[in-house]
Amino acid sequence: QVQLVESGGGLVQTGGSLRLSCAASGRSFSASTMGWFRQAPGKEREFVAAITWNGGSTSSADSVKGRFTISRDNAENSVYLQMNSLKPEDTAVYYCAARSIGGWPATLRYMYNYWGQGTQVTVSS
């Protein structure tokens, strides 16, 4: 069992930066692939980025490549999403997710079995 709590969302201007954090509790965090997804109003939840259990591999959506970076600290039971050069189209609720079984890449919602409650990111133009 893994419980996830996101933080770090907020309101930022175009071109600004935010760092999202996801604090995990549970024995299996360090063995879990972790991901970030986002959902804008009226749209489906979409993949943003993922990282393997040891941080050895990462994957990100084309829309955020070069701007967003996912990382993790297993000693702190945390995963992060550094978001730079933010655009209005990045506005969404951002969700942290954990996948407790193996398999890579993990870019689809159904691959994750634990989810946080989400944190709002709003980018003003």
PDB file of C-alpha atoms in Angstrom:
ATOM      1  CA  GLN A   1       0.000   0.000   0.000  1.00  0.00           C
ATOM      2  CA  VAL A   2       1.292   3.473  -0.931  1.00  0.00           C
ATOM      3  CA  GLN A   3      -0.293   6.780   0.043  1.00  0.00           C
ATOM      4  CA  LEU A   4       0.603   9.893  -1.925  1.00  0.00           C
ATOM      5  CA  VAL A   5       0.290  13.592  -1.079  1.00  0.00           C
ATOM      6  CA  GLU A   6       1.178  16.275  -3.632  1.00  0.00           C
ATOM      7  CA  SER A   7       2.216  19.835  -2.852  1.00  0.00           C
ATOM      8  CA  GLY A   8       3.820  22.807  -4.529  1.00  0.00           C
ATOM      9  CA  GLY A   9       1.104  23.871  -6.918  1.00  0.00           C
ATOM     10  CA  GLY A  10       0.032  27.470  -7.319  1.00  0.00           C
ATOM     11  CA  LEU A  11      -0.354  30.424  -9.624  1.00  0.00           C
ATOM     12  CA  VAL A  12       2.579  31.457 -11.791  1.00  0.00           C
ATOM     13  CA  GLN A  13       3.082  33.696 -14.799  1.00  0.00           C
ATOM     14  CA  THR A  14       4.008  32.438 -18.242  1.00  0.00           C
ATOM     15  CA  GLY A  15       7.686  31.560 -18.327  1.00  0.00           C
ATOM     16  CA  GLY A  16       7.846  30.950 -14.605  1.00  0.00           C
ATOM     17  CA  SER A  17       8.770  27.835 -12.665  1.00  0.00           C
ATOM     18  CA  LEU A  18       7.253  25.589 -10.044  1.00  0.00           C
ATOM     19  CA  ARG A  19       8.457  22.487  -8.266  1.00  0.00           C
ATOM     20  CA  LEU A  20       5.872  19.906  -7.347  1.00  0.00           C
ATOM     21  CA  SER A  21       6.550  17.416  -4.597  1.00  0.00           C
ATOM     22  CA  CYS A  22       4.891  14.118  -3.842  1.00  0.00           C
ATOM     23  CA  ALA A  23       5.377  12.617  -0.399  1.00  0.00           C
ATOM     24  CA  ALA A  24       4.799   8.893  -0.218  1.00  0.00           C
ATOM     25  CA  SER A  25       4.136   6.624   2.701  1.00  0.00           C
ATOM     26  CA  GLY A  26       4.248   2.883   2.591  1.00  0.00           C
ATOM     27  CA  ARG A  27       6.845   0.199   2.484  1.00  0.00           C
ATOM     28  CA  SER A  28       6.866  -0.274  -1.261  1.00  0.00           C
ATOM     29  CA  PHE A  29       7.680   3.288  -2.387  1.00  0.00           C
ATOM     30  CA  SER A  30      11.328   2.631  -3.131  1.00  0.00           C
ATOM     31  CA  ALA A  31      10.358  -0.277  -5.380  1.00  0.00           C
ATOM     32  CA  SER A  32       7.677   1.640  -7.254  1.00  0.00           C
ATOM     33  CA  THR A  33       7.759   3.320 -10.614  1.00  0.00           C
ATOM     34  CA  MET A  34       6.418   6.837 -10.047  1.00  0.00           C
ATOM     35  CA  GLY A  35       4.596   9.086 -12.452  1.00  0.00           C
ATOM     36  CA  TRP A  36       3.044  12.501 -12.830  1.00  0.00           C
ATOM     37  CA  PHE A  37      -0.180  13.040 -14.735  1.00  0.00           C
ATOM     38  CA  ARG A  38      -2.295  16.129 -15.273  1.00  0.00           C
ATOM     39  CA  GLN A  39      -5.898  16.907 -16.040  1.00  0.00           C
ATOM     40  CA  ALA A  40      -7.149  20.186 -17.456  1.00  0.00           C
ATOM     41  CA  PRO A  41     -10.830  21.169 -17.250  1.00  0.00           C
ATOM     42  CA  GLY A  42     -12.892  19.222 -19.759  1.00  0.00           C
ATOM     43  CA  LYS A  43      -9.957  17.047 -20.805  1.00  0.00           C
ATOM     44  CA  GLU A  44      -8.747  13.536 -20.117  1.00  0.00           C
ATOM     45  CA  ARG A  45      -6.024  12.921 -17.569  1.00  0.00           C
ATOM     46  CA  GLU A  46      -2.741  12.742 -19.461  1.00  0.00           C
ATOM     47  CA  PHE A  47       0.729  11.454 -18.844  1.00  0.00           C
ATOM     48  CA  VAL A  48       3.420  13.996 -17.977  1.00  0.00           C
ATOM     49  CA  ALA A  49       6.499  12.116 -16.759  1.00  0.00           C
ATOM     50  CA  ALA A  50       7.619   8.902 -15.065  1.00  0.00           C
ATOM     51  CA  ILE A  51      10.699   7.560 -13.313  1.00  0.00           C
ATOM     52  CA  THR A  52      11.837   4.036 -12.493  1.00  0.00           C
ATOM     53  CA  TRP A  53      12.286   2.800  -8.934  1.00  0.00           C
ATOM     54  CA  ASN A  54      15.975   3.683  -8.821  1.00  0.00           C
ATOM     55  CA  GLY A  55      15.806   6.789 -10.979  1.00  0.00           C
ATOM     56  CA  GLY A  56      17.774   5.040 -13.685  1.00  0.00           C
ATOM     57  CA  SER A  57      15.270   5.815 -16.426  1.00  0.00           C
ATOM     58  CA  THR A  58      12.807   8.612 -17.007  1.00  0.00           C
ATOM     59  CA  SER A  59      10.182   9.299 -19.597  1.00  0.00           C
ATOM     60  CA  SER A  60       8.238  12.450 -20.391  1.00  0.00           C
ATOM     61  CA  ALA A  61       5.508  13.596 -22.712  1.00  0.00           C
ATOM     62  CA  ASP A  62       6.562  15.441 -25.856  1.00  0.00           C
ATOM     63  CA  SER A  63       4.642  18.509 -24.683  1.00  0.00           C
ATOM     64  CA  VAL A  64       6.909  18.947 -21.659  1.00  0.00           C
ATOM     65  CA  LYS A  65      10.248  17.644 -22.930  1.00  0.00           C
ATOM     66  CA  GLY A  66      13.044  20.079 -22.241  1.00  0.00           C
ATOM     67  CA  ARG A  67      10.921  22.003 -19.721  1.00  0.00           C
ATOM     68  CA  PHE A  68       9.893  19.513 -17.026  1.00  0.00           C
ATOM     69  CA  THR A  69      12.183  17.189 -15.071  1.00  0.00           C
ATOM     70  CA  ILE A  70      11.115  14.316 -12.862  1.00  0.00           C
ATOM     71  CA  SER A  71      13.335  13.116 -10.023  1.00  0.00           C
ATOM     72  CA  ARG A  72      13.045  11.120  -6.836  1.00  0.00           C
ATOM     73  CA  ASP A  73      14.706  10.707  -3.467  1.00  0.00           C
ATOM     74  CA  ASN A  74      14.010   7.265  -2.022  1.00  0.00           C
ATOM     75  CA  ALA A  75      15.602   8.212   1.279  1.00  0.00           C
ATOM     76  CA  GLU A  76      12.976  10.951   1.583  1.00  0.00           C
ATOM     77  CA  ASN A  77      10.168   8.858   0.081  1.00  0.00           C
ATOM     78  CA  SER A  78       9.543  11.650  -2.370  1.00  0.00           C
ATOM     79  CA  VAL A  79       9.229  12.312  -6.069  1.00  0.00           C
ATOM     80  CA  TYR A  80       9.472  15.736  -7.671  1.00  0.00           C
ATOM     81  CA  LEU A  81       8.475  17.498 -10.854  1.00  0.00           C
ATOM     82  CA  GLN A  82      10.511  20.576 -11.706  1.00  0.00           C
ATOM     83  CA  MET A  83       8.537  22.660 -14.181  1.00  0.00           C
ATOM     84  CA  ASN A  84      10.275  25.465 -16.057  1.00  0.00           C
ATOM     85  CA  SER A  85       9.189  27.777 -18.866  1.00  0.00           C
ATOM     86  CA  LEU A  86       5.580  27.249 -17.934  1.00  0.00           C
ATOM     87  CA  LYS A  87       2.868  27.978 -20.464  1.00  0.00           C
ATOM     88  CA  PRO A  88      -0.854  28.650 -20.043  1.00  0.00           C
ATOM     89  CA  GLU A  89      -1.564  25.236 -21.573  1.00  0.00           C
ATOM     90  CA  ASP A  90       0.229  23.638 -18.614  1.00  0.00           C
ATOM     91  CA  THR A  91      -2.662  24.750 -16.404  1.00  0.00           C
ATOM     92  CA  ALA A  92      -4.173  21.632 -14.842  1.00  0.00           C
ATOM     93  CA  VAL A  93      -4.508  19.584 -11.705  1.00  0.00           C
ATOM     94  CA  TYR A  94      -1.322  17.550 -11.367  1.00  0.00           C
ATOM     95  CA  TYR A  95      -1.461  14.056  -9.890  1.00  0.00           C
ATOM     96  CA  CYS A  96       1.273  11.873  -8.510  1.00  0.00           C
ATOM     97  CA  ALA A  97       0.910   8.139  -9.114  1.00  0.00           C
ATOM     98  CA  ALA A  98       2.669   4.947  -8.080  1.00  0.00           C
ATOM     99  CA  ARG A  99       2.985   1.668  -9.919  1.00  0.00           C
ATOM    100  CA  SER A 100       3.774  -1.161  -7.558  1.00  0.00           C
ATOM    101  CA  ILE A 101       4.497  -3.816 -10.184  1.00  0.00           C
ATOM    102  CA  GLY A 102       7.230  -3.895 -12.783  1.00  0.00           C
ATOM    103  CA  GLY A 103       7.180  -2.799 -16.388  1.00  0.00           C
ATOM    104  CA  TRP A 104       8.637   0.097 -18.313  1.00  0.00           C
ATOM    105  CA  PRO A 105       7.792   2.463 -19.851  1.00  0.00           C
ATOM    106  CA  ALA A 106       4.749   3.335 -17.774  1.00  0.00           C
ATOM    107  CA  THR A 107       2.896   6.093 -19.572  1.00  0.00           C
ATOM    108  CA  LEU A 108      -0.736   4.996 -19.303  1.00  0.00           C
ATOM    109  CA  ARG A 109      -3.167   5.637 -16.461  1.00  0.00           C
ATOM    110  CA  TYR A 110      -4.167   2.006 -16.011  1.00  0.00           C
ATOM    111  CA  MET A 111      -0.556   1.078 -15.257  1.00  0.00           C
ATOM    112  CA  TYR A 112      -0.711   2.927 -11.931  1.00  0.00           C
ATOM    113  CA  ASN A 113      -2.563   1.621  -8.924  1.00  0.00           C
ATOM    114  CA  TYR A 114      -2.073   4.426  -6.378  1.00  0.00           C
ATOM    115  CA  TRP A 115      -2.945   8.105  -6.844  1.00  0.00           C
ATOM    116  CA  GLY A 116      -2.666  11.308  -4.879  1.00  0.00           C
ATOM    117  CA  GLN A 117      -5.425  13.887  -4.513  1.00  0.00           C
ATOM    118  CA  GLY A 118      -3.847  16.348  -6.936  1.00  0.00           C
ATOM    119  CA  THR A 119      -2.464  19.869  -6.773  1.00  0.00           C
ATOM    120  CA  GLN A 120      -3.610  22.790  -8.922  1.00  0.00           C
ATOM    121  CA  VAL A 121      -1.171  24.531 -11.229  1.00  0.00           C
ATOM    122  CA  THR A 122      -2.377  27.705 -12.925  1.00  0.00           C
ATOM    123  CA  VAL A 123      -0.241  29.560 -15.457  1.00  0.00           C
ATOM    124  CA  SER A 124      -1.428  33.058 -16.294  1.00  0.00           C
ATOM    125  CA  SER A 125      -0.758  34.651 -19.659  1.00  0.00           C
TER     126      SER A 125
END
